[in-house]
JSON list of N, CA and C in Angstrom, two decimals:
[
{"chain": "A", "resi": 10, "resn": "UNK", "atom": "N", "xyz": [1.23, 17.88, 22.94]},
{"chain": "A", "resi": 10, "resn": "UNK", "atom": "CA", "xyz": [2.39, 18.02, 23.90]},
{"chain": "A", "resi": 10, "resn": "UNK", "atom": "C", "xyz": [3.48, 18.00, 22.87]},
{"chain": "A", "resi": 11, "resn": "UNK", "atom": "N", "xyz": [3.59, 19.11, 22.29]},
{"chain": "A", "resi": 11, "resn": "UNK", "atom": "CA", "xyz": [4.76, 19.70, 21.37]},
{"chain": "A", "resi": 11, "resn": "UNK", "atom": "C", "xyz": [6.13, 18.93, 21.06]},
{"chain": "A", "resi": 12, "resn": "UNK", "atom": "N", "xyz": [6.50, 19.04, 21.73]},
{"chain": "A", "resi": 12, "resn": "UNK", "atom": "CA", "xyz": [8.07, 18.21, 21.79]},
{"chain": "A", "resi": 12, "resn": "UNK", "atom": "C", "xyz": [7.89, 16.61, 21.49]},
{"chain": "A", "resi": 13, "resn": "UNK", "atom": "N", "xyz": [6.89, 16.20, 22.04]},
{"chain": "A", "resi": 13, "resn": "UNK", "atom": "CA", "xyz": [6.39, 14.25, 21.77]},
{"chain": "A", "resi": 13, "resn": "UNK", "atom": "C", "xyz": [6.62, 14.55, 20.22]},
{"chain": "A", "resi": 14, "resn": "UNK", "atom": "N", "xyz": [5.82, 15.28, 19.62]},
{"chain": "A", "resi": 14, "resn": "UNK", "atom": "CA", "xyz": [5.20, 15.16, 17.82]},
{"chain": "A", "resi": 14, "resn": "UNK", "atom": "C", "xyz": [6.31, 15.70, 17.64]},
{"chain": "A", "resi": 15, "resn": "UNK", "atom": "N", "xyz": [6.78, 16.62, 18.52]},
{"chain": "A", "resi": 15, "resn": "UNK", "atom": "CA", "xyz": [9.12, 16.52, 17.74]},
{"chain": "A", "resi": 15, "resn": "UNK", "atom": "C", "xyz": [9.26, 15.38, 16.83]},
{"chain": "A", "resi": 16, "resn": "UNK", "atom": "N", "xyz": [9.96, 14.97, 18.03]},
{"chain": "A", "resi": 16, "resn": "UNK", "atom": "CA", "xyz": [10.29, 13.88, 18.42]},
{"chain": "A", "resi": 16, "resn": "UNK", "atom": "C", "xyz": [9.68, 12.52, 17.73]},
{"chain": "A", "resi": 17, "resn": "UNK", "atom": "N", "xyz": [8.00, 12.44, 17.16]},
{"chain": "A", "resi": 17, "resn": "UNK", "atom": "CA", "xyz": [7.48, 11.32, 17.02]},
{"chain": "A", "resi": 17, "resn": "UNK", "atom": "C", "xyz": [8.08, 11.74, 15.17]},
{"chain": "A", "resi": 18, "resn": "UNK", "atom": "N", "xyz": [7.80, 12.79, 14.73]},
{"chain": "A", "resi": 18, "resn": "UNK", "atom": "CA", "xyz": [8.23, 13.57, 13.89]},
{"chain": "A", "resi": 18, "resn": "UNK", "atom": "C", "xyz": [9.59, 12.72, 13.70]},
{"chain": "A", "resi": 19, "resn": "UNK", "atom": "N", "xyz": [10.41, 13.31, 13.44]},
{"chain": "A", "resi": 19, "resn": "UNK", "atom": "CA", "xyz": [11.66, 12.95, 13.34]},
{"chain": "A", "resi": 19, "resn": "UNK", "atom": "C", "xyz": [12.21, 11.64, 14.02]},
{"chain": "A", "resi": 20, "resn": "UNK", "atom": "N", "xyz": [11.60, 10.84, 14.15]},
{"chain": "A", "resi": 20, "resn": "UNK", "atom": "CA", "xyz": [12.14, 9.02, 14.72]},
{"chain": "A", "resi": 20, "resn": "UNK", "atom": "C", "xyz": [11.70, 8.20, 12.31]},
{"chain": "A", "resi": 21, "resn": "UNK", "atom": "N", "xyz": [9.94, 8.57, 12.28]},
{"chain": "A", "resi": 21, "resn": "UNK", "atom": "CA", "xyz": [9.45, 8.42, 11.48]},
{"chain": "A", "resi": 21, "resn": "UNK", "atom": "C", "xyz": [9.34, 9.43, 10.18]},
{"chain": "A", "resi": 22, "resn": "UNK", "atom": "N", "xyz": [9.68, 10.50, 10.46]},
{"chain": "A", "resi": 22, "resn": "UNK", "atom": "CA", "xyz": [9.39, 11.83, 8.76]},
{"chain": "A", "resi": 22, "resn": "UNK", "atom": "C", "xyz": [7.89, 12.48, 8.32]},
{"chain": "A", "resi": 23, "resn": "UNK", "atom": "N", "xyz": [8.40, 12.48, 8.44]},
{"chain": "A", "resi": 23, "resn": "UNK", "atom": "CA", "xyz": [6.63, 13.72, 8.04]},
{"chain": "A", "resi": 23, "resn": "UNK", "atom": "C", "xyz": [5.91, 12.85, 6.14]},
{"chain": "A", "resi": 24, "resn": "UNK", "atom": "N", "xyz": [6.77, 11.81, 5.65]},
{"chain": "A", "resi": 24, "resn": "UNK", "atom": "CA", "xyz": [6.53, 11.35, 4.91]},
{"chain": "A", "resi": 24, "resn": "UNK", "atom": "C", "xyz": [6.03, 10.24, 4.91]},
{"chain": "A", "resi": 25, "resn": "UNK", "atom": "N", "xyz": [4.84, 9.48, 4.42]},
{"chain": "A", "resi": 25, "resn": "UNK", "atom": "CA", "xyz": [5.45, 7.52, 4.37]},
{"chain": "A", "resi": 25, "resn": "UNK", "atom": "C", "xyz": [3.81, 7.74, 3.19]},
{"chain": "A", "resi": 26, "resn": "UNK", "atom": "N", "xyz": [4.22, 7.12, 2.85]},
{"chain": "A", "resi": 26, "resn": "UNK", "atom": "CA", "xyz": [3.82, 6.82, 1.59]},
{"chain": "A", "resi": 26, "resn": "UNK", "atom": "C", "xyz": [3.05, 5.38, 1.87]},
{"chain": "A", "resi": 27, "resn": "UNK", "atom": "N", "xyz": [2.03, 5.86, 1.45]},
{"chain": "A", "resi": 27, "resn": "UNK", "atom": "CA", "xyz": [1.01, 4.05, 1.27]},
{"chain": "A", "resi": 27, "resn": "UNK", "atom": "C", "xyz": [0.39, 3.06, 0.02]},
{"chain": "A", "resi": 28, "resn": "UNK", "atom": "N", "xyz": [-0.08, 2.25, -0.35]},
{"chain": "A", "resi": 28, "resn": "UNK", "atom": "CA", "xyz": [-0.45, 1.86, -1.41]},
{"chain": "A", "resi": 28, "resn": "UNK", "atom": "C", "xyz": [-1.42, 0.91, -1.61]},
{"chain": "A", "resi": 29, "resn": "UNK", "atom": "N", "xyz": [-3.22, 0.97, -2.11]},
{"chain": "A", "resi": 29, "resn": "UNK", "atom": "CA", "xyz": [-3.73, 0.27, -1.71]},
{"chain": "A", "resi": 29, "resn": "UNK", "atom": "C", "xyz": [-4.22, -0.02, -2.75]},
{"chain": "A", "resi": 30, "resn": "UNK", "atom": "N", "xyz": [-4.95, -1.52, -2.62]},
{"chain": "A", "resi": 30, "resn": "UNK", "atom": "CA", "xyz": [-4.77, -1.87, -3.69]},
{"chain": "A", "resi": 30, "resn": "UNK", "atom": "C", "xyz": [-6.07, -2.68, -3.82]},
{"chain": "A", "resi": 31, "resn": "UNK", "atom": "N", "xyz": [-7.23, -2.34, -5.71]},
{"chain": "A", "resi": 31, "resn": "UNK", "atom": "CA", "xyz": [-8.47, -2.63, -4.71]},
{"chain": "A", "resi": 31, "resn": "UNK", "atom": "C", "xyz": [-8.53, -4.61, -6.05]},
{"chain": "A", "resi": 32, "resn": "UNK", "atom": "N", "xyz": [-9.66, -4.98, -5.69]},
{"chain": "A", "resi": 32, "resn": "UNK", "atom": "CA", "xyz": [-9.23, -6.45, -6.54]},
{"chain": "A", "resi": 32, "resn": "UNK", "atom": "C", "xyz": [-10.29, -6.04, -7.50]},
{"chain": "A", "resi": 33, "resn": "UNK", "atom": "N", "xyz": [-10.49, -6.98, -9.12]},
{"chain": "A", "resi": 33, "resn": "UNK", "atom": "CA", "xyz": [-10.52, -6.58, -9.68]},
{"chain": "A", "resi": 33, "resn": "UNK", "atom": "C", "xyz": [-12.33, -6.51, -9.59]},
{"chain": "A", "resi": 34, "resn": "UNK", "atom": "N", "xyz": [-12.61, -5.78, -10.95]},
{"chain": "A", "resi": 34, "resn": "UNK", "atom": "CA", "xyz": [-14.37, -5.58, -10.55]},
{"chain": "A", "resi": 34, "resn": "UNK", "atom": "C", "xyz": [-14.98, -7.32, -11.80]},
{"chain": "A", "resi": 35, "resn": "UNK", "atom": "N", "xyz": [-16.20, -7.34, -11.12]},
{"chain": "A", "resi": 35, "resn": "UNK", "atom": "CA", "xyz": [-16.71, -8.80, -11.52]},
{"chain": "A", "resi": 35, "resn": "UNK", "atom": "C", "xyz": [-16.50, -8.22, -13.20]},
{"chain": "A", "resi": 36, "resn": "UNK", "atom": "N", "xyz": [-17.03, -7.09, -13.65]},
{"chain": "A", "resi": 36, "resn": "UNK", "atom": "CA", "xyz": [-16.20, -6.80, -15.21]},
{"chain": "A", "resi": 36, "resn": "UNK", "atom": "C", "xyz": [-15.01, -7.09, -16.27]},
{"chain": "A", "resi": 37, "resn": "UNK", "atom": "N", "xyz": [-14.16, -6.68, -15.28]},
{"chain": "A", "resi": 37, "resn": "UNK", "atom": "CA", "xyz": [-12.84, -6.72, -15.18]},
{"chain": "A", "resi": 37, "resn": "UNK", "atom": "C", "xyz": [-12.37, -8.10, -15.71]},
{"chain": "A", "resi": 38, "resn": "UNK", "atom": "N", "xyz": [-12.81, -9.50, -14.46]},
{"chain": "A", "resi": 38, "resn": "UNK", "atom": "CA", "xyz": [-12.09, -11.00, -14.36]},
{"chain": "A", "resi": 38, "resn": "UNK", "atom": "C", "xyz": [-13.13, -11.25, -15.40]},
{"chain": "A", "resi": 39, "resn": "UNK", "atom": "N", "xyz": [-14.68, -10.87, -16.42]},
{"chain": "A", "resi": 39, "resn": "UNK", "atom": "CA", "xyz": [-14.89, -12.29, -16.88]},
{"chain": "A", "resi": 39, "resn": "UNK", "atom": "C", "xyz": [-15.04, -11.58, -18.61]},
{"chain": "A", "resi": 40, "resn": "UNK", "atom": "N", "xyz": [-14.42, -9.90, -18.46]},
{"chain": "A", "resi": 40, "resn": "UNK", "atom": "CA", "xyz": [-13.57, -9.37, -19.19]},
{"chain": "A", "resi": 40, "resn": "UNK", "atom": "C", "xyz": [-11.78, -10.77, -20.08]},
{"chain": "A", "resi": 41, "resn": "UNK", "atom": "N", "xyz": [-11.32, -11.22, -18.57]},
{"chain": "A", "resi": 41, "resn": "UNK", "atom": "CA", "xyz": [-10.95, -11.99, -18.58]},
{"chain": "A", "resi": 41, "resn": "UNK", "atom": "C", "xyz": [-9.61, -11.37, -18.69]},
{"chain": "A", "resi": 42, "resn": "UNK", "atom": "N", "xyz": [-9.45, -9.56, -18.23]},
{"chain": "A", "resi": 42, "resn": "UNK", "atom": "CA", "xyz": [-7.75, -8.79, -17.36]},
{"chain": "A", "resi": 42, "resn": "UNK", "atom": "C", "xyz": [-6.84, -9.91, -16.36]},
{"chain": "A", "resi": 43, "resn": "UNK", "atom": "N", "xyz": [-6.31, -9.81, -16.86]},
{"chain": "A", "resi": 43, "resn": "UNK", "atom": "CA", "xyz": [-5.12, -10.53, -15.44]},
{"chain": "A", "resi": 43, "resn": "UNK", "atom": "C", "xyz": [-4.87, -9.48, -14.43]},
{"chain": "A", "resi": 44, "resn": "UNK", "atom": "N", "xyz": [-4.84, -9.83, -13.30]},
{"chain": "A", "resi": 44, "resn": "UNK", "atom": "CA", "xyz": [-4.42, -8.93, -11.76]},
{"chain": "A", "resi": 44, "resn": "UNK", "atom": "C", "xyz": [-2.53, -9.32, -12.50]},
{"chain": "A", "resi": 45, "resn": "UNK", "atom": "N", "xyz": [-2.00, -7.77, -12.49]},
{"chain": "A", "resi": 45, "resn": "UNK", "atom": "CA", "xyz": [-0.68, -7.44, -12.69]},
{"chain": "A", "resi": 45, "resn": "UNK", "atom": "C", "xyz": [0.52, -7.11, -11.31]},
{"chain": "A", "resi": 46, "resn": "UNK", "atom": "N", "xyz": [-0.63, -7.16, -10.39]},
{"chain": "A", "resi": 46, "resn": "UNK", "atom": "CA", "xyz": [0.33, -7.12, -8.63]},
{"chain": "A", "resi": 46, "resn": "UNK", "atom": "C", "xyz": [0.30, -8.08, -8.59]},
{"chain": "A", "resi": 47, "resn": "UNK", "atom": "N", "xyz": [1.48, -8.05, -7.64]},
{"chain": "A", "resi": 47, "resn": "UNK", "atom": "CA", "xyz": [2.38, -8.63, -7.15]},
{"chain": "A", "resi": 47, "resn": "UNK", "atom": "C", "xyz": [2.70, -9.15, -5.94]},
{"chain": "A", "resi": 48, "resn": "UNK", "atom": "N", "xyz": [1.82, -9.57, -5.07]},
{"chain": "A", "resi": 48, "resn": "UNK", "atom": "CA", "xyz": [1.11, -9.23, -3.24]},
{"chain": "A", "resi": 48, "resn": "UNK", "atom": "C", "xyz": [2.58, -10.27, -2.49]},
{"chain": "A", "resi": 49, "resn": "UNK", "atom": "N", "xyz": [3.28, -10.99, -2.69]},
{"chain": "A", "resi": 49, "resn": "UNK", "atom": "CA", "xyz": [4.40, -11.98, -2.00]},
{"chain": "A", "resi": 49, "resn": "UNK", "atom": "C", "xyz": [4.83, -10.85, -0.59]},
{"chain": "A", "resi": 50, "resn": "UNK", "atom": "N", "xyz": [5.58, -9.73, -0.87]},
{"chain": "A", "resi": 50, "resn": "UNK", "atom": "CA", "xyz": [5.91, -8.69, -0.24]},
{"chain": "A", "resi": 50, "resn": "UNK", "atom": "C", "xyz": [5.01, -8.12, 0.08]},
{"chain": "A", "resi": 51, "resn": "UNK", "atom": "N", "xyz": [4.32, -7.96, 0.31]},
{"chain": "A", "resi": 51, "resn": "UNK", "atom": "CA", "xyz": [3.50, -7.11, 1.14]},
{"chain": "A", "resi": 51, "resn": "UNK", "atom": "C", "xyz": [3.61, -6.70, 1.72]},
{"chain": "A", "resi": 52, "resn": "UNK", "atom": "N", "xyz": [3.74, -7.59, 2.49]},
{"chain": "A", "resi": 52, "resn": "UNK", "atom": "CA", "xyz": [4.46, -7.19, 4.22]},
{"chain": "A", "resi": 52, "resn": "UNK", "atom": "C", "xyz": [5.06, -6.55, 4.64]},
{"chain": "A", "resi": 53, "resn": "UNK", "atom": "N", "xyz": [6.49, -7.12, 3.95]},
{"chain": "A", "resi": 53, "resn": "UNK", "atom": "CA", "xyz": [7.08, -6.16, 3.88]},
{"chain": "A", "resi": 53, "resn": "UNK", "atom": "C", "xyz": [7.31, -4.61, 2.78]},
{"chain": "A", "resi": 54, "resn": "UNK", "atom": "N", "xyz": [6.28, -4.43, 2.55]},
{"chain": "A", "resi": 54, "resn": "UNK", "atom": "CA", "xyz": [5.80, -3.39, 1.80]},
{"chain": "A", "resi": 54, "resn": "UNK", "atom": "C", "xyz": [6.90, -2.87, 0.46]},
{"chain": "A", "resi": 55, "resn": "UNK", "atom": "N", "xyz": [6.12, -4.27, -0.41]},
{"chain": "A", "resi": 55, "resn": "UNK", "atom": "CA", "xyz": [6.99, -3.71, -1.43]},
{"chain": "A", "resi": 55, "resn": "UNK", "atom": "C", "xyz": [5.74, -4.67, -2.93]},
{"chain": "A", "resi": 56, "resn": "UNK", "atom": "N", "xyz": [5.27, -4.19, -3.80]},
{"chain": "A", "resi": 56, "resn": "UNK", "atom": "CA", "xyz": [4.24, -4.53, -4.64]},
{"chain": "A", "resi": 56, "resn": "UNK", "atom": "C", "xyz": [5.31, -4.72, -5.29]},
{"chain": "A", "resi": 57, "resn": "UNK", "atom": "N", "xyz": [4.74, -5.70, -6.25]},
{"chain": "A", "resi": 57, "resn": "UNK", "atom": "CA", "xyz": [5.97, -6.10, -7.83]},
{"chain": "A", "resi": 57, "resn": "UNK", "atom": "C", "xyz": [4.34, -5.80, -8.88]},
{"chain": "A", "resi": 58, "resn": "UNK", "atom": "N", "xyz": [4.44, -5.14, -9.80]},
{"chain": "A", "resi": 58, "resn": "UNK", "atom": "CA", "xyz": [4.00, -4.75, -10.32]},
{"chain": "A", "resi": 58, "resn": "UNK", "atom": "C", "xyz": [4.31, -5.72, -11.74]},
{"chain": "A", "resi": 59, "resn": "UNK", "atom": "N", "xyz": [3.90, -6.80, -12.79]},
{"chain": "A", "resi": 59, "resn": "UNK", "atom": "CA", "xyz": [4.46, -7.13, -14.52]},
{"chain": "A", "resi": 59, "resn": "UNK", "atom": "C", "xyz": [4.03, -5.95, -15.26]},
{"chain": "A", "resi": 60, "resn": "UNK", "atom": "N", "xyz": [4.89, -5.72, -16.00]},
{"chain": "A", "resi": 60, "resn": "UNK", "atom": "CA", "xyz": [5.24, -4.51, -16.78]},
{"chain": "A", "resi": 60, "resn": "UNK", "atom": "C", "xyz": [5.75, -5.47, -18.55]},
{"chain": "A", "resi": 61, "resn": "UNK", "atom": "N", "xyz": [4.98, -6.13, -18.81]},
{"chain": "A", "resi": 61, "resn": "UNK", "atom": "CA", "xyz": [4.83, -6.48, -20.15]},
{"chain": "A", "resi": 61, "resn": "UNK", "atom": "C", "xyz": [5.59, -8.45, -19.95]},
{"chain": "A", "resi": 62, "resn": "UNK", "atom": "N", "xyz": [4.29, -8.69, -19.36]},
{"chain": "A", "resi": 62, "resn": "UNK", "atom": "CA", "xyz": [4.93, -9.94, -19.85]},
{"chain": "A", "resi": 62, "resn": "UNK", "atom": "C", "xyz": [5.26, -10.25, -18.06]},
{"chain": "A", "resi": 63, "resn": "UNK", "atom": "N", "xyz": [6.07, -11.41, -18.45]},
{"chain": "A", "resi": 63, "resn": "UNK", "atom": "CA", "xyz": [7.04, -11.38, -16.34]},
{"chain": "A", "resi": 63, "resn": "UNK", "atom": "C", "xyz": [7.87, -10.90, -16.66]},
{"chain": "A", "resi": 64, "resn": "UNK", "atom": "N", "xyz": [8.01, -9.43, -16.71]},
{"chain": "A", "resi": 64, "resn": "UNK", "atom": "CA", "xyz": [9.28, -8.84, -16.36]},
{"chain": "A", "resi": 64, "resn": "UNK", "atom": "C", "xyz": [8.20, -8.10, -15.20]},
{"chain": "A", "resi": 65, "resn": "UNK", "atom": "N", "xyz": [9.19, -8.36, -13.72]},
{"chain": "A", "resi": 65, "resn": "UNK", "atom": "CA", "xyz": [8.29, -7.51, -12.25]},
{"chain": "A", "resi": 65, "resn": "UNK", "atom": "C", "xyz": [9.44, -6.30, -11.98]},
{"chain": "A", "resi": 66, "resn": "UNK", "atom": "N", "xyz": [8.56, -4.88, -11.76]},
{"chain": "A", "resi": 66, "resn": "UNK", "atom": "CA", "xyz": [8.91, -4.00, -11.56]},
{"chain": "A", "resi": 66, "resn": "UNK", "atom": "C", "xyz": [8.37, -4.31, -9.86]},
{"chain": "A", "resi": 67, "resn": "UNK", "atom": "N", "xyz": [10.05, -3.40, -8.90]},
{"chain": "A", "resi": 67, "resn": "UNK", "atom": "CA", "xyz": [8.89, -3.73, -8.03]},
{"chain": "A", "resi": 67, "resn": "UNK", "atom": "C", "xyz": [9.24, -2.31, -7.37]},
{"chain": "A", "resi": 68, "resn": "UNK", "atom": "N", "xyz": [8.25, -2.04, -6.65]},
{"chain": "A", "resi": 68, "resn": "UNK", "atom": "CA", "xyz": [7.83, -0.41, -5.80]},
{"chain": "A", "resi": 68, "resn": "UNK", "atom": "C", "xyz": [7.41, -0.80, -4.65]},
{"chain": "A", "resi": 69, "resn": "UNK", "atom": "N", "xyz": [8.62, 0.25, -3.35]},
{"chain": "A", "resi": 69, "resn": "UNK", "atom": "CA", "xyz": [9.11, 0.42, -1.87]},
{"chain": "A", "resi": 69, "resn": "UNK", "atom": "C", "xyz": [7.81, 1.46, -1.67]},
{"chain": "A", "resi": 70, "resn": "UNK", "atom": "N", "xyz": [6.78, 0.67, -0.67]},
{"chain": "A", "resi": 70, "resn": "UNK", "atom": "CA", "xyz": [6.14, 1.88, 0.70]},
{"chain": "A", "resi": 70, "resn": "UNK", "atom": "C", "xyz": [6.07, 1.59, 1.65]},
{"chain": "A", "resi": 71, "resn": "UNK", "atom": "N", "xyz": [5.53, 2.71, 2.78]},
{"chain": "A", "resi": 71, "resn": "UNK", "atom": "CA", "xyz": [5.93, 1.77, 3.75]},
{"chain": "A", "resi": 71, "resn": "UNK", "atom": "C", "xyz": [4.57, 0.66, 4.31]},
{"chain": "A", "resi": 72, "resn": "UNK", "atom": "N", "xyz": [3.34, 1.04, 3.16]},
{"chain": "A", "resi": 72, "resn": "UNK", "atom": "CA", "xyz": [2.65, -0.02, 4.00]},
{"chain": "A", "resi": 72, "resn": "UNK", "atom": "C", "xyz": [2.07, -0.56, 2.70]},
{"chain": "A", "resi": 73, "resn": "UNK", "atom": "N", "xyz": [1.79, -1.49, 2.46]},
{"chain": "A", "resi": 73, "resn": "UNK", "atom": "CA", "xyz": [0.96, -2.32, 1.24]},
{"chain": "A", "resi": 73, "resn": "UNK", "atom": "C", "xyz": [-0.17, -2.86, 1.17]},
{"chain": "A", "resi": 74, "resn": "UNK", "atom": "N", "xyz": [-1.91, -2.58, 1.08]},
{"chain": "A", "resi": 74, "resn": "UNK", "atom": "CA", "xyz": [-2.87, -3.16, 1.38]},
{"chain": "A", "resi": 74, "resn": "UNK", "atom": "C", "xyz": [-3.55, -3.41, 0.11]},
{"chain": "A", "resi": 75, "resn": "UNK", "atom": "N", "xyz": [-3.54, -5.30, 0.18]},
{"chain": "A", "resi": 75, "resn": "UNK", "atom": "CA", "xyz": [-3.90, -5.46, -0.18]},
{"chain": "A", "resi": 75, "resn": "UNK", "atom": "C", "xyz": [-5.65, -5.89, -1.56]},
{"chain": "A", "resi": 76, "resn": "UNK", "atom": "N", "xyz": [-5.71, -6.44, -2.48]},
{"chain": "A", "resi": 76, "resn": "UNK", "atom": "CA", "xyz": [-7.26, -6.62, -2.52]},
{"chain": "A", "resi": 76, "resn": "UNK", "atom": "C", "xyz": [-8.03, -7.00, -1.46]},
{"chain": "A", "resi": 77, "resn": "UNK", "atom": "N", "xyz": [-7.09, -7.91, -0.65]},
{"chain": "A", "resi": 77, "resn": "UNK", "atom": "CA", "xyz": [-7.71, -8.77, 0.52]},
{"chain": "A", "resi": 77, "resn": "UNK", "atom": "C", "xyz": [-8.16, -7.99, 2.04]},
{"chain": "A", "resi": 78, "resn": "UNK", "atom": "N", "xyz": [-7.37, -6.93, 1.08]},
{"chain": "A", "resi": 78, "resn": "UNK", "atom": "CA", "xyz": [-7.28, -6.11, 3.70]},
{"chain": "A", "resi": 78, "resn": "UNK", "atom": "C", "xyz": [-8.61, -5.46, 3.30]},
{"chain": "A", "resi": 79, "resn": "UNK", "atom": "N", "xyz": [-9.79, -5.28, 4.16]},
{"chain": "A", "resi": 79, "resn": "UNK", "atom": "CA", "xyz": [-10.82, -4.73, 4.51]},
{"chain": "A", "resi": 79, "resn": "UNK", "atom": "C", "xyz": [-10.86, -3.13, 4.44]},
{"chain": "A", "resi": 80, "resn": "UNK", "atom": "N", "xyz": [-12.36, -2.62, 4.48]},
{"chain": "A", "resi": 80, "resn": "UNK", "atom": "CA", "xyz": [-11.86, -0.84, 4.39]},
{"chain": "A", "resi": 80, "resn": "UNK", "atom": "C", "xyz": [-11.01, -0.40, 6.15]},
{"chain": "A", "resi": 81, "resn": "UNK", "atom": "N", "xyz": [-10.75, -1.25, 6.98]},
{"chain": "A", "resi": 81, "resn": "UNK", "atom": "CA", "xyz": [-10.60, -0.64, 8.01]},
{"chain": "A", "resi": 81, "resn": "UNK", "atom": "C", "xyz": [-9.23, -0.33, 8.01]},
{"chain": "A", "resi": 82, "resn": "UNK", "atom": "N", "xyz": [-8.65, 0.51, 6.91]},
{"chain": "A", "resi": 82, "resn": "UNK", "atom": "CA", "xyz": [-6.98, 1.01, 6.79]},
{"chain": "A", "resi": 82, "resn": "UNK", "atom": "C", "xyz": [-6.51, 2.40, 7.43]},
{"chain": "A", "resi": 83, "resn": "UNK", "atom": "N", "xyz": [-8.39, 2.84, 7.42]},
{"chain": "A", "resi": 83, "resn": "UNK", "atom": "CA", "xyz": [-8.28, 3.74, 7.82]},
{"chain": "A", "resi": 83, "resn": "UNK", "atom": "C", "xyz": [-7.12, 4.14, 9.05]},
{"chain": "A", "resi": 84, "resn": "UNK", "atom": "N", "xyz": [-7.87, 4.19, 10.36]},
{"chain": "A", "resi": 84, "resn": "UNK", "atom": "CA", "xyz": [-6.94, 3.87, 11.18]},
{"chain": "A", "resi": 84, "resn": "UNK", "atom": "C", "xyz": [-5.36, 3.78, 11.62]},
{"chain": "A", "resi": 85, "resn": "UNK", "atom": "N", "xyz": [-4.73, 3.37, 10.60]},
{"chain": "A", "resi": 85, "resn": "UNK", "atom": "CA", "xyz": [-3.09, 3.31, 9.99]},
{"chain": "A", "resi": 85, "resn": "UNK", "atom": "C", "xyz": [-2.42, 4.47, 9.53]},
{"chain": "A", "resi": 86, "resn": "UNK", "atom": "N", "xyz": [-3.30, 5.32, 8.77]},
{"chain": "A", "resi": 86, "resn": "UNK", "atom": "CA", "xyz": [-2.47, 6.47, 7.87]},
{"chain": "A", "resi": 86, "resn": "UNK", "atom": "C", "xyz": [-3.79, 7.68, 8.60]},
{"chain": "A", "resi": 87, "resn": "UNK", "atom": "N", "xyz": [-3.86, 7.72, 9.65]},
{"chain": "A", "resi": 87, "resn": "UNK", "atom": "CA", "xyz": [-4.30, 8.72, 10.39]},
{"chain": "A", "resi": 87, "resn": "UNK", "atom": "C", "xyz": [-3.47, 9.31, 11.29]},
{"chain": "A", "resi": 88, "resn": "UNK", "atom": "N", "xyz": [-3.26, 10.69, 11.66]},
{"chain": "A", "resi": 88, "resn": "UNK", "atom": "CA", "xyz": [-3.05, 11.50, 11.33]},
{"chain": "A", "resi": 88, "resn": "UNK", "atom": "C", "xyz": [-1.20, 10.82, 12.60]},
{"chain": "A", "resi": 89, "resn": "UNK", "atom": "N", "xyz": [0.32, 11.53, 12.77]},
{"chain": "A", "resi": 89, "resn": "UNK", "atom": "CA", "xyz": [0.84, 10.61, 13.61]},
{"chain": "A", "resi": 89, "resn": "UNK", "atom": "C", "xyz": [1.14, 11.05, 14.94]}
]
């Protein structure tokens, strides 16, 4: 239904930005690479990235998928 779709786009906007972070691979863990992302506010759509030590930059997304989320995320990113 075109009017319903137009209204949905008007309310939600045309563009949504998602961030999906993968877990560290076994090779990365064994090489001692640290996890540089902070998922404490992921449920609120924020992702913290540590840049050069303890400095953390915050990025805002419509949704953040953490390494603990499964592969079933595709249902939430389909056409509105």
